Structures are given as structure tokens and as C-alpha cells.
Coordinates of C-alpha atoms in Angstrom, one line a residue:
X868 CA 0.0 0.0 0.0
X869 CA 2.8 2.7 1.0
X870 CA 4.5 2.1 -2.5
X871 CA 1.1 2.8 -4.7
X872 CA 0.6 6.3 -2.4
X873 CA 4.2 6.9 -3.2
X874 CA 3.9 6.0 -7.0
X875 CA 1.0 8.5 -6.9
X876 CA 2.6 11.0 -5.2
X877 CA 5.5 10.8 -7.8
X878 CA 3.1 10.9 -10.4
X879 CA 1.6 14.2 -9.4
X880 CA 5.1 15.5 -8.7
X881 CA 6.0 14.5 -12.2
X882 CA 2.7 16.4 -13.5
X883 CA 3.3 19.7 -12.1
X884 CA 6.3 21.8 -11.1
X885 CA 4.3 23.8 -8.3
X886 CA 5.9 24.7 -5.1
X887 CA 3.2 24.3 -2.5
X888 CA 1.7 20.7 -4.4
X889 CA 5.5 19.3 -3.7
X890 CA 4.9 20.5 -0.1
X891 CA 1.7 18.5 0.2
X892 CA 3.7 15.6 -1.6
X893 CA 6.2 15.5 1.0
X894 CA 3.5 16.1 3.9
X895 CA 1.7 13.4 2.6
X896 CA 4.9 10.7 2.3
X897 CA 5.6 12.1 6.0
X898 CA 2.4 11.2 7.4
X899 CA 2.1 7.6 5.5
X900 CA 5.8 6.7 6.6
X901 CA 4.2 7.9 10.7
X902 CA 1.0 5.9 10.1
X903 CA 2.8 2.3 8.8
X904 CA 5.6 3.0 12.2
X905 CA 2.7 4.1 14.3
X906 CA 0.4 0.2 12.5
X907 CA 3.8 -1.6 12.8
X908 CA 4.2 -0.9 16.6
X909 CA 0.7 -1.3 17.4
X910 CA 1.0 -5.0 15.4
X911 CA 4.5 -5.7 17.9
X912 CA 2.4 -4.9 20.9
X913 CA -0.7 -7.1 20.3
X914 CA 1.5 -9.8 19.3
X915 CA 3.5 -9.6 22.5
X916 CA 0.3 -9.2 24.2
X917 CA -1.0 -12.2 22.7
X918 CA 2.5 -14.5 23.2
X919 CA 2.4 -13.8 27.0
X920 CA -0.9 -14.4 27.4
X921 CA -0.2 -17.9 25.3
X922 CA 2.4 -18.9 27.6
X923 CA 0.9 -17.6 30.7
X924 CA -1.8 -19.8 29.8
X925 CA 0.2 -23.1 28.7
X926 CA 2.6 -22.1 32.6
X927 CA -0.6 -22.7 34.0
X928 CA -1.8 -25.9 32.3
X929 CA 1.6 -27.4 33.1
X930 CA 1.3 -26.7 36.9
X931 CA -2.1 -28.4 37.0
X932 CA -0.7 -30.9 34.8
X933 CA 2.2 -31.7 37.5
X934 CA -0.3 -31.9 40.5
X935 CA -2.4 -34.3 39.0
X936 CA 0.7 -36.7 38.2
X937 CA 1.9 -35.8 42.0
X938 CA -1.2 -36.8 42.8
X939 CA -1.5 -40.3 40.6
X940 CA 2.2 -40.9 42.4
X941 CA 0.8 -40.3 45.8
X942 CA -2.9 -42.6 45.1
X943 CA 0.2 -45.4 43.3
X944 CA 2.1 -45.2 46.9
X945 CA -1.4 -45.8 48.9
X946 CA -2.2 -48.5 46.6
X947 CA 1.0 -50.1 46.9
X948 CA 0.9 -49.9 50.7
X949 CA -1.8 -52.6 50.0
X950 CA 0.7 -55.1 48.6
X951 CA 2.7 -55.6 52.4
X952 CA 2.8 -59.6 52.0
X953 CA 4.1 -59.0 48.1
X954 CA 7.5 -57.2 48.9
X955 CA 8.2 -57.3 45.0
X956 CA 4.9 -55.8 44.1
X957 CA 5.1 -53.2 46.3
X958 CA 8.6 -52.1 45.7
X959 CA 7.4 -52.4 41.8
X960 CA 4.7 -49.9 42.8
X961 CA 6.8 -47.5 45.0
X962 CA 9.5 -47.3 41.9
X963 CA 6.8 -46.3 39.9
X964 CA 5.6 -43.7 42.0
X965 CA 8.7 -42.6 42.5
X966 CA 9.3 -42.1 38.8
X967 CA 5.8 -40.2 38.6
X968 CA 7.0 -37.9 41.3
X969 CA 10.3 -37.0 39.7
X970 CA 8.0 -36.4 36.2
X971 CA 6.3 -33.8 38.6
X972 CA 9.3 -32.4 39.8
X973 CA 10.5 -31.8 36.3
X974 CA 7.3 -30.5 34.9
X975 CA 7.0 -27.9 37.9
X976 CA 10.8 -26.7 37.6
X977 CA 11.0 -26.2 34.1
X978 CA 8.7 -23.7 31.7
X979 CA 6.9 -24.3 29.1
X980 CA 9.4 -23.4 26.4
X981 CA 12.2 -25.6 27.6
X982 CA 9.6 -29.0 27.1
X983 CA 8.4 -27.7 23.8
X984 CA 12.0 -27.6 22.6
X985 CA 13.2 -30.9 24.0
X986 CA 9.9 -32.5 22.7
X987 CA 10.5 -30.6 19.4
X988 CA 14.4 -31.8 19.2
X989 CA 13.0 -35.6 20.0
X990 CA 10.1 -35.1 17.3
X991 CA 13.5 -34.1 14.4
X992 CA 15.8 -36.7 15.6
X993 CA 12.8 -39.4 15.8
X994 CA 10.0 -39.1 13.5
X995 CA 9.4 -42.9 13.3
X996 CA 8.9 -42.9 17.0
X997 CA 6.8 -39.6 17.3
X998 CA 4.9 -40.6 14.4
X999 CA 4.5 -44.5 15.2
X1000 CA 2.9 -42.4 19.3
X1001 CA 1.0 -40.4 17.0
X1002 CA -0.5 -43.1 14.8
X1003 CA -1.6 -45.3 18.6
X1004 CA -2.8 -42.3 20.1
X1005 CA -5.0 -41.8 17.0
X1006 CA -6.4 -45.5 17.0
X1007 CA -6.8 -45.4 20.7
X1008 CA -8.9 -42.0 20.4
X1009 CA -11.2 -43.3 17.7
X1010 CA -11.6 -46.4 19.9
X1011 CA -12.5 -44.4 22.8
X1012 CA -14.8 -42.4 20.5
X1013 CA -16.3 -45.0 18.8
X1014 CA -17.1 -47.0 22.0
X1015 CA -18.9 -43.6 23.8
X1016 CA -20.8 -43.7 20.2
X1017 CA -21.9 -47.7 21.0
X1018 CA -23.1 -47.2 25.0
X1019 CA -25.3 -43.7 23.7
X1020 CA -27.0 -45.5 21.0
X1021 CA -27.3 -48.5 23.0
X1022 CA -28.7 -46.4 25.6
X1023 CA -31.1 -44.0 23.3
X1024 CA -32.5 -47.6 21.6
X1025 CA -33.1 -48.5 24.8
X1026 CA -34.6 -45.9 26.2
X1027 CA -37.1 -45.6 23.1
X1028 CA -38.2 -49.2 23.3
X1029 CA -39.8 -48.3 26.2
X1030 CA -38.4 -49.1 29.0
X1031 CA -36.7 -47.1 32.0
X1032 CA -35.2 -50.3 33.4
X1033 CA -34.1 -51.2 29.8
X1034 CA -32.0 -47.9 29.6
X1035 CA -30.5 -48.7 33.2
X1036 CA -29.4 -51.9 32.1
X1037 CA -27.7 -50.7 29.5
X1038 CA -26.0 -48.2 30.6
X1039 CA -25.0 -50.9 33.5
X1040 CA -23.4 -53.0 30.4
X1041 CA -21.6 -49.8 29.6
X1042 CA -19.7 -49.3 32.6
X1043 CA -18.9 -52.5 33.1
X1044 CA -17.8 -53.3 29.8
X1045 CA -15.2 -49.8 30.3
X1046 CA -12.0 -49.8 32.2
X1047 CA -11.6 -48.0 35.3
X1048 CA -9.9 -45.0 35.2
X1049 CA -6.7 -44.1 37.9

């Protein structure tokens, strides 16, 4: 856009010789080359305002992210408390909770830029591994999905056959038939 105003401005200059229409040339290129500074600073600021915001936000989903696997380390240890007579079991356990807490640790101490560039470096030196995670986590997803899919339409079917009972028992199947969540 500045270089069509200034191609027009140099075509009037070219036009006409006149003193005070080469001043409003210049006054105009002056006040074009102010507004594109005055849009190009205003663009830097948003965009800050917008990255910190970004990374505030993902800071913050990292913390909660770290207390919940601080707290799947600390339900592990309970669970493995359980397991006294097993010694093998339980030291199994407390090794895995253990490794859950240091995950924790290193999610809390570090921010959000440093594990987006070591999870970027991983993804460029191994894309058959990042790709062959992607690839699992994509079949396990459209399991998940397509199973939630199953137990509604089981449950609508039932539920328009008539019958409240009929509706209760299959949603009964459904959550038995589903793995319990840690």
C-alpha cells in the first residue's frame, strides 16, 4: 500500500512543477511513513500481548498438569501400601511412584518453552517414534470415541423401546464393559 501512495505522489510531482503541491507531496509521504511506524508498533504490541498471554496460559496448564501426576504418584504409593505380603509388588509400585514424582518435579521446575524444545528436538531426531505415538494415540482415540458412540446408541435404543429399566441396564453394560480410570 505505501508504494502505490508513493507511485502517486511521484506521479503528481512528475505532473506539475508547483511549489506548495511538492509540499503536500512531502506532507503526505511524511504522514504515510508515521501511520505504517505508528500500525507496525501497534502489530508488535498485540502480538506480545497475545504471546504472553499464550504462555501464561500453557505455565498454567503445566502446573495443574504436575499436581495431577503428583497426585496419581501419591494414590500409586497408597495403593502399593496394599501389597505388604508382596514385597516385589510393592517395591514395583513404590518405583513407579517414585518415577511419577520426579515427572512432577520436572514439569514444575522447568517452563513451558524448555519442554516444547526438547519435545521438538525428540520429534526431528525421531520421527518414526513420534509418528508411530501419534499413529496409537489416534487409534486409541477413535476407539475411545467409537465405544462412547456404542453405549449412547445403546442407551437412546433402549430408552425408546420403552423401558426405563431397559435404559438402566444398558447403561449398566456400559460401565462395566469400560475400564476404570486411575
Amino acid at each position: 500500500m505505501r508504494n502505490q501512495a508513493t507511485a502517486a505522489v511521484d506521479r503528481i510531482e512528475s505532473k506539475t512543477k508547483d511549489p506548495d503541491l511538492d509540499d503536500i507531496a512531502q506532507e503526505v509521504k511524511g504522514v504515510a511513513g508515521d501511520l505504517k511506524t505508528a500500525a507496525v508498533e501497534q502489530g508488535r504490541h498485540l502480538y506480545e500481548a497475545a504471546r504472553e498471554q499464550a504462555t501464561s496460559f500453557a505455565d498454567q496448564r503445566k502446573n495443574d498438569a504436575a499436581q495431577s501426576v503428583a497426585d496419581l504418584a501419591s494414590s500409586l504409593r497408597e495403593t502399593g501400601r496394599s501389597f505388604g505380603e508382596r514385597p516385589n509388588i510393592q517395591a514395583f509400585v513404590g518405583s513407579a511412584a517414585d518415577g511419577l514424582d520426579q515427572l512432577a518435579g520436572g514439569l514444575r521446575d522447568r517452563s513451558f518453552a524448555d519442554i516444547y524444545g526438547d519435545v521438538e528436538r525428540y520429534a526431528r531426531r525421531s520421527p518414526a517414534t513420534v509418528g508411530a505415538v501419534a499413529v496409537v494415540a489416534g487409534f486409541l482415540l477413535a476407539r475411545f470415541i467409537k465405544s462412547s458412540a456404542d453405549g449412547l446408541s445403546e442407551s437412546h435404543a433402549a430408552s425408546q423401546r420403552g423401558g426405563g429399566a431397559a435404559a438402566a441396564a444398558a447403561a449398566k453394560r456400559r460401565a462395566s464393559s469400560q475400564p476404570a480410570s486411575v
